[in-house]
PDB file of C-alpha atoms in Angstrom:
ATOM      1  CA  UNK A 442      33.061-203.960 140.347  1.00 64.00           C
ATOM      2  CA  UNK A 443      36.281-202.531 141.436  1.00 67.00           C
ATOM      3  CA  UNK A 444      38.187-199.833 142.819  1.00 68.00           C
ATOM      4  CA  UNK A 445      40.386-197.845 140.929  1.00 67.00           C
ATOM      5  CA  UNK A 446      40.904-194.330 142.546  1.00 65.00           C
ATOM      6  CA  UNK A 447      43.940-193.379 139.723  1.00 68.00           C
ATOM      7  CA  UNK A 448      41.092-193.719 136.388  1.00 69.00           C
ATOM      8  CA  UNK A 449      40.896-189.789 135.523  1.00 68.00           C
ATOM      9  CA  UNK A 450      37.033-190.152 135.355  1.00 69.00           C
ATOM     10  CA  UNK A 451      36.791-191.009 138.988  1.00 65.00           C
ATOM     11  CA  UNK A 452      39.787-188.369 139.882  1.00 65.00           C
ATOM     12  CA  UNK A 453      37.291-185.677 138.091  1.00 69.00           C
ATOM     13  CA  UNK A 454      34.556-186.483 139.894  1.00 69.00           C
ATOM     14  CA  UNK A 455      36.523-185.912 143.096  1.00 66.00           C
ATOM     15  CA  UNK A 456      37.681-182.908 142.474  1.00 67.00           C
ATOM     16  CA  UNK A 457      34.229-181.187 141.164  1.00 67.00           C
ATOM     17  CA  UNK A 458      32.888-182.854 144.332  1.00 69.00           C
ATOM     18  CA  UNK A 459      34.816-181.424 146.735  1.00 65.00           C
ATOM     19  CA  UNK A 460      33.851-177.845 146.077  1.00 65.00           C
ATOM     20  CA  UNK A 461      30.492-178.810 145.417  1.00 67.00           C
ATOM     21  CA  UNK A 462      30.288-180.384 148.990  1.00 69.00           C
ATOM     22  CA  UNK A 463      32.110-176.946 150.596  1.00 68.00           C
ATOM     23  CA  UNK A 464      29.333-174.943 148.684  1.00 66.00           C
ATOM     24  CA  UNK A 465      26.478-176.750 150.413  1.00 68.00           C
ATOM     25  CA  UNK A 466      28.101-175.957 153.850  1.00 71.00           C
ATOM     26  CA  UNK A 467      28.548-172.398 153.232  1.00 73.00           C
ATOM     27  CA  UNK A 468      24.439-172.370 153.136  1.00 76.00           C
ATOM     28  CA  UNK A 469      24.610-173.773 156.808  1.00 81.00           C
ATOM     29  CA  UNK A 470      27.702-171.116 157.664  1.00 83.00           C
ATOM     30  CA  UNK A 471      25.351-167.900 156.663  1.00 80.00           C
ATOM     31  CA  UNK A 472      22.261-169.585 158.578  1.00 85.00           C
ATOM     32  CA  UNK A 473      24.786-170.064 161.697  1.00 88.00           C
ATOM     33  CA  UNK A 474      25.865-166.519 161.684  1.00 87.00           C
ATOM     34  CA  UNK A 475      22.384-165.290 161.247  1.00 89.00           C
ATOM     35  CA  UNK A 476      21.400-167.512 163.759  1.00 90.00           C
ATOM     36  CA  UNK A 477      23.947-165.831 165.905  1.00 91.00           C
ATOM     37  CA  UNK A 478      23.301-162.130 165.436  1.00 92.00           C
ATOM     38  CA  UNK A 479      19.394-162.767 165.626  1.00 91.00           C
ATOM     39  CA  UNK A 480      20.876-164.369 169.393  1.00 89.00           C
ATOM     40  CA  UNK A 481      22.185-161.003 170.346  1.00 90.00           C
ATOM     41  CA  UNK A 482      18.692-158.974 168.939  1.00 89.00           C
ATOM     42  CA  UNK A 483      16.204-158.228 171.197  1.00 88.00           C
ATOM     43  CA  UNK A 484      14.340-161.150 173.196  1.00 87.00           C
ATOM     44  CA  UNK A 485      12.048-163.447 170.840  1.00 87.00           C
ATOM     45  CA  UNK A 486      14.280-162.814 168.001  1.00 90.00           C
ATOM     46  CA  UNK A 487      15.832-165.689 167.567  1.00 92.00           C
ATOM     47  CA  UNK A 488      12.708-167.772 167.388  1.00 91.00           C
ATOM     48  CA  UNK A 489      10.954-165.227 164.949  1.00 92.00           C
ATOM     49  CA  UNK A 490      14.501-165.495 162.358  1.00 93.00           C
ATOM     50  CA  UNK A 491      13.530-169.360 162.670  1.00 92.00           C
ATOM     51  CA  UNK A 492       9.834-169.439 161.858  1.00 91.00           C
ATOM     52  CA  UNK A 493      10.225-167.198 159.009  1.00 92.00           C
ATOM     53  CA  UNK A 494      13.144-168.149 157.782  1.00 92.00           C
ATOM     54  CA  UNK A 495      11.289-171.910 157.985  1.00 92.00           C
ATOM     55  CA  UNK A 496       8.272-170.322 155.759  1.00 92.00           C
ATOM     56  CA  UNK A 497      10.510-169.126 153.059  1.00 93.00           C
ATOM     57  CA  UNK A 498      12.037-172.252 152.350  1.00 91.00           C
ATOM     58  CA  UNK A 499       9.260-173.591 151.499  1.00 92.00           C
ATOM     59  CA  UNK A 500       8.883-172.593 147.935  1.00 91.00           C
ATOM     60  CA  UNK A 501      12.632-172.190 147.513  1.00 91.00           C
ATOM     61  CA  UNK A 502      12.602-176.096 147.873  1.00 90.00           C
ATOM     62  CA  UNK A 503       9.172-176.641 145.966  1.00 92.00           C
ATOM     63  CA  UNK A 504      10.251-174.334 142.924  1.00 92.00           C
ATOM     64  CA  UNK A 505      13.553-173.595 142.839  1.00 90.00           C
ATOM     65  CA  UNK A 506      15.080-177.094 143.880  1.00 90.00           C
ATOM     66  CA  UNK A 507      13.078-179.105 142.148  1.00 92.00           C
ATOM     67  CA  UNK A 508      13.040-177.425 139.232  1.00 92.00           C
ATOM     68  CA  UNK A 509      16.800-177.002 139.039  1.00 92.00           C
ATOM     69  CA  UNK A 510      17.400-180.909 140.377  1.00 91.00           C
ATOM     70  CA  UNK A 511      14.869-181.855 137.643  1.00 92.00           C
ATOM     71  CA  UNK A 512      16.637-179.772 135.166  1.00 92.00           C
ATOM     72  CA  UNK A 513      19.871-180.616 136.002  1.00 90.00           C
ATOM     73  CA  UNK A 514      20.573-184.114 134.178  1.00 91.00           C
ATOM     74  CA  UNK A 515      19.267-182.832 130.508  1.00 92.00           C
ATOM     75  CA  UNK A 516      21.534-180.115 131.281  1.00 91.00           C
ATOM     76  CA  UNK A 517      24.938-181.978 131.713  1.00 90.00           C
ATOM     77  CA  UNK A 518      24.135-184.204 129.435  1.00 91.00           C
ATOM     78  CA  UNK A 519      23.512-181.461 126.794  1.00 91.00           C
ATOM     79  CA  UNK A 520      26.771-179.725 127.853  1.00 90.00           C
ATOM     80  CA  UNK A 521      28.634-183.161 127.954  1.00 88.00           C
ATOM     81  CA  UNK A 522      27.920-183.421 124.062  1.00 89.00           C
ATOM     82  CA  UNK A 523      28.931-180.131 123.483  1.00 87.00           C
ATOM     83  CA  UNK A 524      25.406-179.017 122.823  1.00 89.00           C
ATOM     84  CA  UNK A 525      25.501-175.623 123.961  1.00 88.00           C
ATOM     85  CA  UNK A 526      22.548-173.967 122.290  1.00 90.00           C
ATOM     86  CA  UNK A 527      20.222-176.467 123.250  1.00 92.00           C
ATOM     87  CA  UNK A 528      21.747-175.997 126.891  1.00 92.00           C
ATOM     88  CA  UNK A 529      21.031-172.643 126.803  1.00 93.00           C
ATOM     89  CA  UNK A 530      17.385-173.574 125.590  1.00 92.00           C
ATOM     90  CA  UNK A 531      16.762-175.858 129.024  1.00 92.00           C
ATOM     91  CA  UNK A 532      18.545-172.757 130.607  1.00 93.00           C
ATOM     92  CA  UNK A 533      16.283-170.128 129.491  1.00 94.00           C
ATOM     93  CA  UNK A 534      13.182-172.852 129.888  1.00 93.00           C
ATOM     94  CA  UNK A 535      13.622-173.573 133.568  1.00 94.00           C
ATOM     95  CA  UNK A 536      14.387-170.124 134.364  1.00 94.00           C
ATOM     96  CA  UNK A 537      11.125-168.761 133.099  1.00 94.00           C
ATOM     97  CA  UNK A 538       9.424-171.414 134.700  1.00 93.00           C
ATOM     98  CA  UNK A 539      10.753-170.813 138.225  1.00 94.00           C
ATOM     99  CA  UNK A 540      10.148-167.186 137.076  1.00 95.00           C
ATOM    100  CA  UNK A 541       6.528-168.091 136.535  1.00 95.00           C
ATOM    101  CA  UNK A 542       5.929-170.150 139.684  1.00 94.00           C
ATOM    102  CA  UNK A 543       8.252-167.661 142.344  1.00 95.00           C
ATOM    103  CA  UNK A 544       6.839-164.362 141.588  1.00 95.00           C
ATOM    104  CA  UNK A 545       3.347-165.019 142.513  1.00 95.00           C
ATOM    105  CA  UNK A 546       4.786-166.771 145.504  1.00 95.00           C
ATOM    106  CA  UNK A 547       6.867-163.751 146.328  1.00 95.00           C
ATOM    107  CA  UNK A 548       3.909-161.499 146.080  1.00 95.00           C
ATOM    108  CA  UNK A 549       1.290-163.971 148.434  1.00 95.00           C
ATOM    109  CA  UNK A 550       4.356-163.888 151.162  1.00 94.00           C
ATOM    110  CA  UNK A 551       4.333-160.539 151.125  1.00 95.00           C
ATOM    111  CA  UNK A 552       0.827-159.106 150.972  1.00 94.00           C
ATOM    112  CA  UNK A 553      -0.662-162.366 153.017  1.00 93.00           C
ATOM    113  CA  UNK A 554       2.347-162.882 155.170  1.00 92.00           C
ATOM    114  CA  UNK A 555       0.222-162.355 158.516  1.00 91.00           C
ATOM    115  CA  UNK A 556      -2.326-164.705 157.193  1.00 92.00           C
ATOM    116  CA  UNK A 557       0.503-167.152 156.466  1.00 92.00           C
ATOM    117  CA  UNK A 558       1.866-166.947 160.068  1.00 91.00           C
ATOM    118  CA  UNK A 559      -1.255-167.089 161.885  1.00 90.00           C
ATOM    119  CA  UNK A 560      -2.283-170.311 159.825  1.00 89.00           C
ATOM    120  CA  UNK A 561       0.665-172.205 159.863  1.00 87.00           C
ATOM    121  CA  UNK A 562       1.838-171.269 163.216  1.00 85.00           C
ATOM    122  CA  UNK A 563      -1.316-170.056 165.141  1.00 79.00           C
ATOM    123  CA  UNK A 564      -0.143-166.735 166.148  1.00 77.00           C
ATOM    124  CA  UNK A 565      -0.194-163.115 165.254  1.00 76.00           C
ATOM    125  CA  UNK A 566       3.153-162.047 165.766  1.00 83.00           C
ATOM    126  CA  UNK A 567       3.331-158.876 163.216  1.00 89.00           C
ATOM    127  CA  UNK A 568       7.196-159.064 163.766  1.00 91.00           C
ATOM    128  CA  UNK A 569       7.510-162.444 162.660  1.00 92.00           C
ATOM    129  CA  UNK A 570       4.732-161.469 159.488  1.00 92.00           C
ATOM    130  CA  UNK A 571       7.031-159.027 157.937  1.00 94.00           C
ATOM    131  CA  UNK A 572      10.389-160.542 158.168  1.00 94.00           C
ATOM    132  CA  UNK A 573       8.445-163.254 156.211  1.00 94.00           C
ATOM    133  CA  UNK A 574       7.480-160.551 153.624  1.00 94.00           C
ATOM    134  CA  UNK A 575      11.080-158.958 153.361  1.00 94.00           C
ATOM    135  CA  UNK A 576      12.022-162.410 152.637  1.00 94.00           C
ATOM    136  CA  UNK A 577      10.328-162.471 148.804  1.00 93.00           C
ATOM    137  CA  UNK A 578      13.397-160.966 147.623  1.00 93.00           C
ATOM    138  CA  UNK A 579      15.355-164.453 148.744  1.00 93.00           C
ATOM    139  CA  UNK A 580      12.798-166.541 147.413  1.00 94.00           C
ATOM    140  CA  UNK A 581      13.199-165.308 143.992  1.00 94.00           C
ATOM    141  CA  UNK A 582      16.795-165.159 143.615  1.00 94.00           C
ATOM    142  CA  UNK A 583      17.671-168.044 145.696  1.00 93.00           C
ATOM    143  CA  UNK A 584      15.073-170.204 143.219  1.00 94.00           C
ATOM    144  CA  UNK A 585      17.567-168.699 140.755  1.00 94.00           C
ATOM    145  CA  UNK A 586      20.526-169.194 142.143  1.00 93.00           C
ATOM    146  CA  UNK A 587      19.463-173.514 142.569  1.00 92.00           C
ATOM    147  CA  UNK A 588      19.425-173.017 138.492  1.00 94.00           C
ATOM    148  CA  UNK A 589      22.679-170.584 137.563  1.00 94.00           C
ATOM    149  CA  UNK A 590      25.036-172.760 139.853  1.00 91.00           C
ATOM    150  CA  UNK A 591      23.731-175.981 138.364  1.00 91.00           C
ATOM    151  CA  UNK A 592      24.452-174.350 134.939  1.00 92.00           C
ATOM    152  CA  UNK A 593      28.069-173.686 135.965  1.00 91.00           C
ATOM    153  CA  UNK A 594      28.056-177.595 137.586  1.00 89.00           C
ATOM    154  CA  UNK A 595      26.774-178.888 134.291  1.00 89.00           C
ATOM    155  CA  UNK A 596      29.996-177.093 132.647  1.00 89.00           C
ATOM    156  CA  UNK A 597      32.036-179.443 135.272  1.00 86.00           C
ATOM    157  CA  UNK A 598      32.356-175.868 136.983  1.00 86.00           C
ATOM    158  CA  UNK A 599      31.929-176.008 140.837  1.00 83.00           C
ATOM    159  CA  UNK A 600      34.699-173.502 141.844  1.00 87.00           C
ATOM    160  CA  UNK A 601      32.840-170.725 140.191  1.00 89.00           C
ATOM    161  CA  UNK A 602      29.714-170.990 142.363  1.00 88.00           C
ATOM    162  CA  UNK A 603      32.148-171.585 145.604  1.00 86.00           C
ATOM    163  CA  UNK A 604      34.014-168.135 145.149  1.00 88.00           C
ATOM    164  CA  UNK A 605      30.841-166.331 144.985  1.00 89.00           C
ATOM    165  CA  UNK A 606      29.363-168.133 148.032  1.00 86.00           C
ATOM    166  CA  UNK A 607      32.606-167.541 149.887  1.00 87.00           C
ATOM    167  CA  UNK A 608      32.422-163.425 148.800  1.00 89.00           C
ATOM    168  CA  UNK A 609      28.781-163.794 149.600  1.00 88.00           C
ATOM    169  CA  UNK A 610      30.010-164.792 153.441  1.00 86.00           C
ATOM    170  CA  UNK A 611      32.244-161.700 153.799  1.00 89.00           C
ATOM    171  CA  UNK A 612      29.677-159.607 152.429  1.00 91.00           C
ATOM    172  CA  UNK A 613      26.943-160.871 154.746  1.00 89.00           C
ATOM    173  CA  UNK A 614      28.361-160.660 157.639  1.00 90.00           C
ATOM    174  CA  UNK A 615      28.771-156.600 157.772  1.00 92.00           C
ATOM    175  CA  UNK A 616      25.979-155.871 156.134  1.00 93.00           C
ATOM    176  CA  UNK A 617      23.654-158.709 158.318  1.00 92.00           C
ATOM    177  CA  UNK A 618      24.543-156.594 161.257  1.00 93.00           C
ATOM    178  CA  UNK A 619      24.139-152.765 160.149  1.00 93.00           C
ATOM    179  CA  UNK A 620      20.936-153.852 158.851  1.00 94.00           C
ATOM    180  CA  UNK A 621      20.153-155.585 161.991  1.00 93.00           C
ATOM    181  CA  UNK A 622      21.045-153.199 164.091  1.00 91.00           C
ATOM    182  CA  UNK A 623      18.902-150.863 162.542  1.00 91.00           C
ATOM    183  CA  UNK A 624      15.537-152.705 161.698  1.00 92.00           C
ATOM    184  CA  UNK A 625      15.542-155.847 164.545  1.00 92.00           C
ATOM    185  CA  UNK A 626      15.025-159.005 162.838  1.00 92.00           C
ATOM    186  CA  UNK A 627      13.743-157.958 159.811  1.00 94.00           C
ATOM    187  CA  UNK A 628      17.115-156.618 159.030  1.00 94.00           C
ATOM    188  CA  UNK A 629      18.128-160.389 158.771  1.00 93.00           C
ATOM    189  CA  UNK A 630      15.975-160.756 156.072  1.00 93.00           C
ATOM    190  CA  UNK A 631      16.482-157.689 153.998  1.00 94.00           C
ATOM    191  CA  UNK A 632      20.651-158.814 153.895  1.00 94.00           C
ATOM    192  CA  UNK A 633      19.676-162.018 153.096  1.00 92.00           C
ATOM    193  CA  UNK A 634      17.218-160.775 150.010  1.00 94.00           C
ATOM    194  CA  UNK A 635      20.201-158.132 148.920  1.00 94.00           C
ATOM    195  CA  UNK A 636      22.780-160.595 148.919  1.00 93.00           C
ATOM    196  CA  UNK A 637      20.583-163.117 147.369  1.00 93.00           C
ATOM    197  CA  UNK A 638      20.240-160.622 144.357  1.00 95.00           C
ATOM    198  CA  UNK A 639      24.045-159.976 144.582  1.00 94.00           C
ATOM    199  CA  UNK A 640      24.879-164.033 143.951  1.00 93.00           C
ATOM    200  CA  UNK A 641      22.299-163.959 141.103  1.00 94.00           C
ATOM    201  CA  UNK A 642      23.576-161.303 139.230  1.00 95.00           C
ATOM    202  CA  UNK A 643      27.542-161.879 139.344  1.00 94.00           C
ATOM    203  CA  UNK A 644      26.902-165.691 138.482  1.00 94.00           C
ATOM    204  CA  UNK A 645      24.831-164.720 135.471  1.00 94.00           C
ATOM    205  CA  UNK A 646      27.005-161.997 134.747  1.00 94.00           C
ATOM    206  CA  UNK A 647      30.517-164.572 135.335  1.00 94.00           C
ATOM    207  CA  UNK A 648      27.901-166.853 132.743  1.00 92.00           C
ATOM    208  CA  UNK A 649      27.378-164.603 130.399  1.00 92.00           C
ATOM    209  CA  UNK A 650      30.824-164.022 130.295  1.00 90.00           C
ATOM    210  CA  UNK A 651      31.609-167.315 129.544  1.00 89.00           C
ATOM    211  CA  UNK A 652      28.704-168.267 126.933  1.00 88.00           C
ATOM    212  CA  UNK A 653      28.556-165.256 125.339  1.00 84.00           C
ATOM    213  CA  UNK A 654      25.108-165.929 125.062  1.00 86.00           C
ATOM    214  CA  UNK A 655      22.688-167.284 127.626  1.00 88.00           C
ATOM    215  CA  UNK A 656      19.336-166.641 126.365  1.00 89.00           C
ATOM    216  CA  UNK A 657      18.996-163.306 128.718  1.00 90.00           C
ATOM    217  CA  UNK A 658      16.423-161.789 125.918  1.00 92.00           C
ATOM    218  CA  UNK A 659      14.211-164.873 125.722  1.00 92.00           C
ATOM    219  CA  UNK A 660      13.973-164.857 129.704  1.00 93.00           C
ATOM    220  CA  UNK A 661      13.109-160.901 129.974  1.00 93.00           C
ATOM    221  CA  UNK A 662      10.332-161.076 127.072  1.00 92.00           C
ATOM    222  CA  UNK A 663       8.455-163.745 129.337  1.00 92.00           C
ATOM    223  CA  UNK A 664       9.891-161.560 132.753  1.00 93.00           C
ATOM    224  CA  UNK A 665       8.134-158.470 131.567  1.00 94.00           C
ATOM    225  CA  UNK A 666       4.810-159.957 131.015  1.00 94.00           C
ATOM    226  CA  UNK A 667       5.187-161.893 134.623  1.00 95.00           C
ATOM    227  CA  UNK A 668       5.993-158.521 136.223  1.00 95.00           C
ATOM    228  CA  UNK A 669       2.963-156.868 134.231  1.00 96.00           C
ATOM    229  CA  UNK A 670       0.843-160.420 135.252  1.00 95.00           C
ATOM    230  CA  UNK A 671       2.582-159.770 139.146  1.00 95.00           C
ATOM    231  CA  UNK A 672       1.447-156.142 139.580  1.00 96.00           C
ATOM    232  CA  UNK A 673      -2.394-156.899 138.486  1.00 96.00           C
ATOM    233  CA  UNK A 674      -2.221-159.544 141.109  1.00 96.00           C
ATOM    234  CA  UNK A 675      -0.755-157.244 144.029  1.00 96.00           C
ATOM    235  CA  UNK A 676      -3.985-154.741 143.388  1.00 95.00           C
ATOM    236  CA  UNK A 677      -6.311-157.621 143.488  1.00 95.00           C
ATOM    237  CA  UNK A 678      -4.716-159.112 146.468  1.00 94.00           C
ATOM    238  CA  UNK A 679      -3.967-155.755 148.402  1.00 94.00           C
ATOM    239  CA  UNK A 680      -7.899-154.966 148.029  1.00 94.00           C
ATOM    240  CA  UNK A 681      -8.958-157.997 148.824  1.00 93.00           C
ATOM    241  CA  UNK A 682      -6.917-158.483 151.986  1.00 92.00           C
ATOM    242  CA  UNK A 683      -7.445-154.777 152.984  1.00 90.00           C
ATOM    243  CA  UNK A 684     -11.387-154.149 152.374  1.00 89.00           C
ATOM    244  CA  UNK A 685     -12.601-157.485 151.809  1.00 89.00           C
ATOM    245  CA  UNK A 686     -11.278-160.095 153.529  1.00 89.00           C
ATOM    246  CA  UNK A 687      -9.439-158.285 156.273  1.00 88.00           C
ATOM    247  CA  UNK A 688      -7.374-160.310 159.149  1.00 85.00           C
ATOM    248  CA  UNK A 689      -9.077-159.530 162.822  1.00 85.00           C
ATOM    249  CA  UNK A 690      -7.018-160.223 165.618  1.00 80.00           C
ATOM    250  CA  UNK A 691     -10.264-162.248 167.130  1.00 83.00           C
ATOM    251  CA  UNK A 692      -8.952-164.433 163.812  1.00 83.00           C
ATOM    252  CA  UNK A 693      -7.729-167.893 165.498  1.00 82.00           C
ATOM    253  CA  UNK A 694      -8.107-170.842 164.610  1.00 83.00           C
ATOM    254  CA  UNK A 695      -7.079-173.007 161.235  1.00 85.00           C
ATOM    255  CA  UNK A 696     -11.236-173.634 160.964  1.00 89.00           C
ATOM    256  CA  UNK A 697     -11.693-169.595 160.878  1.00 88.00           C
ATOM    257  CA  UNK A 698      -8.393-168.716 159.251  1.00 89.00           C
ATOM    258  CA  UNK A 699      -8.176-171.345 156.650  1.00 92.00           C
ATOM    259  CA  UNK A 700     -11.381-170.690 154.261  1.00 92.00           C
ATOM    260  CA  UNK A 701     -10.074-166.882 154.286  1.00 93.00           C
ATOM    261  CA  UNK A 702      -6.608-167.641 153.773  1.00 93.00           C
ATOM    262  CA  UNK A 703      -7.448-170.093 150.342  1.00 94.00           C
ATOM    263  CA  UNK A 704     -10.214-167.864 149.117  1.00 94.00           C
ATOM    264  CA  UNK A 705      -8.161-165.053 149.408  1.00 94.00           C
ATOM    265  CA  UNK A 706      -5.391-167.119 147.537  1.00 95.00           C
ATOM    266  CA  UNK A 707      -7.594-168.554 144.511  1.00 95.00           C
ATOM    267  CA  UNK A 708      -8.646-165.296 143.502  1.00 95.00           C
ATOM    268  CA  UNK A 709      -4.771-163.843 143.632  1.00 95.00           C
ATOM    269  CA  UNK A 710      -3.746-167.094 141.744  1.00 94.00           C
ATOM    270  CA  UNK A 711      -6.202-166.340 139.617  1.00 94.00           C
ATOM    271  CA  UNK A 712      -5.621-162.584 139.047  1.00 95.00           C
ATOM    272  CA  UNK A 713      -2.185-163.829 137.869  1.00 95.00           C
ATOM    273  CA  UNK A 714      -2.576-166.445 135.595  1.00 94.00           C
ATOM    274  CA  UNK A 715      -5.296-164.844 133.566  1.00 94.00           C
ATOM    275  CA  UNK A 716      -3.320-161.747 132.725  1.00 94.00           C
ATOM    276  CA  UNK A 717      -0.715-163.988 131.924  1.00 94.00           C
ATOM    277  CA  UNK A 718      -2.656-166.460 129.476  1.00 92.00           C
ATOM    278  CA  UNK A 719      -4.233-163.625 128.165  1.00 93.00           C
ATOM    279  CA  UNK A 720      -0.495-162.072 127.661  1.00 91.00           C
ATOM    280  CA  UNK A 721      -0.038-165.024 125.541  1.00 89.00           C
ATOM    281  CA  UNK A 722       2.811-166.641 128.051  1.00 91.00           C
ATOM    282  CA  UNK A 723       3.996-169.984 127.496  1.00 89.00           C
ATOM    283  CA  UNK A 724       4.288-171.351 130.733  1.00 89.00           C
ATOM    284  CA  UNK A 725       0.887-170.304 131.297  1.00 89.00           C
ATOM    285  CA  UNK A 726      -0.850-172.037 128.240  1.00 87.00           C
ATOM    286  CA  UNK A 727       1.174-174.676 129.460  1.00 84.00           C
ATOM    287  CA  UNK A 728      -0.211-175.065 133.235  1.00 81.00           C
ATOM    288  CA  UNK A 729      -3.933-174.719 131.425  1.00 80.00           C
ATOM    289  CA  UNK A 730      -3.482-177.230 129.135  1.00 80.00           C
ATOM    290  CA  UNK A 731      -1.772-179.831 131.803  1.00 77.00           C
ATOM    291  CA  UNK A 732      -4.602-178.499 134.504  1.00 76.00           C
ATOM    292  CA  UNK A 733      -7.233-179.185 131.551  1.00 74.00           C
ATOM    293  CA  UNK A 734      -5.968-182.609 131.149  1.00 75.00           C
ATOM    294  CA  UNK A 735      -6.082-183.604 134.577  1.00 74.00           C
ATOM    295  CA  UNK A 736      -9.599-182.441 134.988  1.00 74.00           C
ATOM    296  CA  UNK A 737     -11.056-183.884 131.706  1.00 68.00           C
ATOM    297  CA  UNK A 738      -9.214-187.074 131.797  1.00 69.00           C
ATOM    298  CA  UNK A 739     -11.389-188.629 134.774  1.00 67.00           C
ATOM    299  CA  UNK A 740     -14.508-187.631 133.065  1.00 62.00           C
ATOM    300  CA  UNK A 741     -13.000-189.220 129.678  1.00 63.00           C
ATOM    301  CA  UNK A 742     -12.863-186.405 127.775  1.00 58.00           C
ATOM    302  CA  UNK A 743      -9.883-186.083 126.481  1.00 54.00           C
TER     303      UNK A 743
END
C-alpha cells in the first residue's frame, strides 16, 4: 500500500472524478430551485412538489439506477478493451430493458396516480395526484439519462454529461417558472419532464455523434412494440379505473384502498406483458421464463 498521487492512473481518476462529483450536485441544485419556486406558489405547494416528487423517484431508483449501476462495470470494461460493438450491445440491452420496465410504470403513475397518493400517503389531494402523473415524462427519460451518462463515463467521458446538466440548469430555471406560474405546482413537473427529454436527446444525439453507431434501430424495433404493448394497457387500465374499480372519496384506509389498488395493477401489468410476449419481445420472454423458474423451482419442476 502506498501513496503516490503523481502515477497518471490515479491523476485520471481524479480528474474524471471531479466532474462526475459536480454532476451529482447539479441534481440537488435543480431540486433546490424547484424547491424554491414551489416556496413562492400558492400555500401547500411546497409540501405537494415534495410528496410527488418523493413518488417518482421511486422507480427512477428501482429501474433506472439499478439497471444503469448494474450495467455500468461490463460497460467500462468493454470500452476499456476497445470493444465497442459489444458496448453498444450492453447499450442497446439495458436500454430496452429500462424501456420495458419504465413505460408501464409511467402509464400506472399516470392513470392510478390518485390511487397511488391516497395509498401511500392517506390522502386525496387531487393536486398532489396529477403533478405525480405529469411526472411520467421524468421517469422515463431520467431512467435514461442514469444509462446515456454512464455510457459517456464508461468512455472516461464525465465532462460531456456535466455541460448538459449545467445547460439543463439555465434552461430550467425560466422555463420552471413560466410553467409555474401558469399551472401551480404541476408546472414543476411538466419542466422537469420537458427538460428531462431535452438531456436525453442531446446526450444521445452528442453519442451518436461520437459512435457513429449506437444501436438506435435495435432499441426502436423493441420501443415500437412497448408503445403498441403501452397503449393496450392505458385502455385496460383507463376502463378499469373509470367504470370498474372507480376511487370514492369515502375510499380511506390502506385495508379498503389496497386490494383495489393491486387488483387494479395485476390486470394493467398484465394487459402489458401479454401484448408484449405475444409481440414476440425479448425482454418479455425473458421475465416469463425467469418468473417460470422461480415458480416451478420450489415445486421441483424444473
Amino acid at each position: 500500500w502506498s501513496l503516490k498521487f503523481r502515477r497518471s492512473d490515479v491523476q485520471r481518476v481524479v480528474k474524471l472524478m471531479v466532474p462526475r462529483s459536480l454532476d451529482q450536485g447539479i441534481d440537488q441544485i435543480h431540486y433546490i430551485v424547484e424547491t424554491i419556486i414551489a416556496s413562492r406558489l400558492q400555500v401547500g405547494s411546497l409540501a405537494i412538489y415534495y410528496f410527488a416528487n418523493n413518488l417518482k423517484n421511486v422507480p427512477l431508483v428501482l429501474i433506472g439506477n439499478s439497471v444503469a449501476t448494474a450495467a455500468f462495470p461490463t460497460m467500462a470494461s468493454r470500452a476499456a478493451k476497445g470493444a465497442y460493438e459489444t458496448l453498444i450491445k450492453e447499450f442497446v440491452i439495458n436500454a430496452r430493458l429500462i424501456l420495458f420496465l419504465v413505460v408501464p410504470a409511467a402509464i400506472v403513475t399516470v392513470i392510478m396516480r390518485g390511487y397511488i397518493v391516497r395509498l401511500l400517503y392517506g390522502f386525496g389531494d387531487p393536486t398532489t395526484a396529477n403533478t405525480l402523473g405529469w411526472f411520467a415524462g421524468a421517469i422515463i427519460f431520467q431512467a435514461l439519462f442514469f444509462l446515456v451518462a454512464r455510457m459517456f463515463y464508461a468512455l472516461q467521458d464525465s465532462k460531456t454529461p456535466l455541460y448538459v446538466s449545467v445547460s439543463a440548469i439555465i434552461i430550467n430555471i425560466p422555463l420552471s417558472i413560466g410553467l409555474s406560474n401558469e399551472f401551480g405546482v404541476v408546472g414543476l413537473a411538466m419542466a422537469q419532464s420537458v427538460l428531462a427529454v431535452l438531456e436525453v436527446v442531446v446526450l444521445t444525439i452528442l453519442l451518436q455523434r461520437r459512435m457513429e453507431q449506437i444501436g438506435l434501430e435495435s432499441i426502436w424495433a423493441g420501443l415500437w412494440r412497448m408503445l403498441l404493448a403501452g397503449a393496450i394497457m392505458i385502455g385496460s387500465t383507463y376502463i378499469v379505473v373509470a367504470r370498474v374499480m372507480p376511487l370514492y372519496a369515502t375510499d380511506l384506509g390502506f385495508i379498503v384502498v389496497a386490494p383495489k389498488f393491486f387488483g387494479i395493477l395485476a390486470i394493467s401489468l398484465a394487459a402489458y406483458f401479454i401484448p408484449c410476449y405475444l409481440l414476440d419481445l425479448h425482454e418479455a420472454r425473458k421475465v416469463y421464463g425467469k418468473l417460470k423458474e422461480q415458480i416451478l423451482k420450489p415445486l421441483n419442476l424444473t
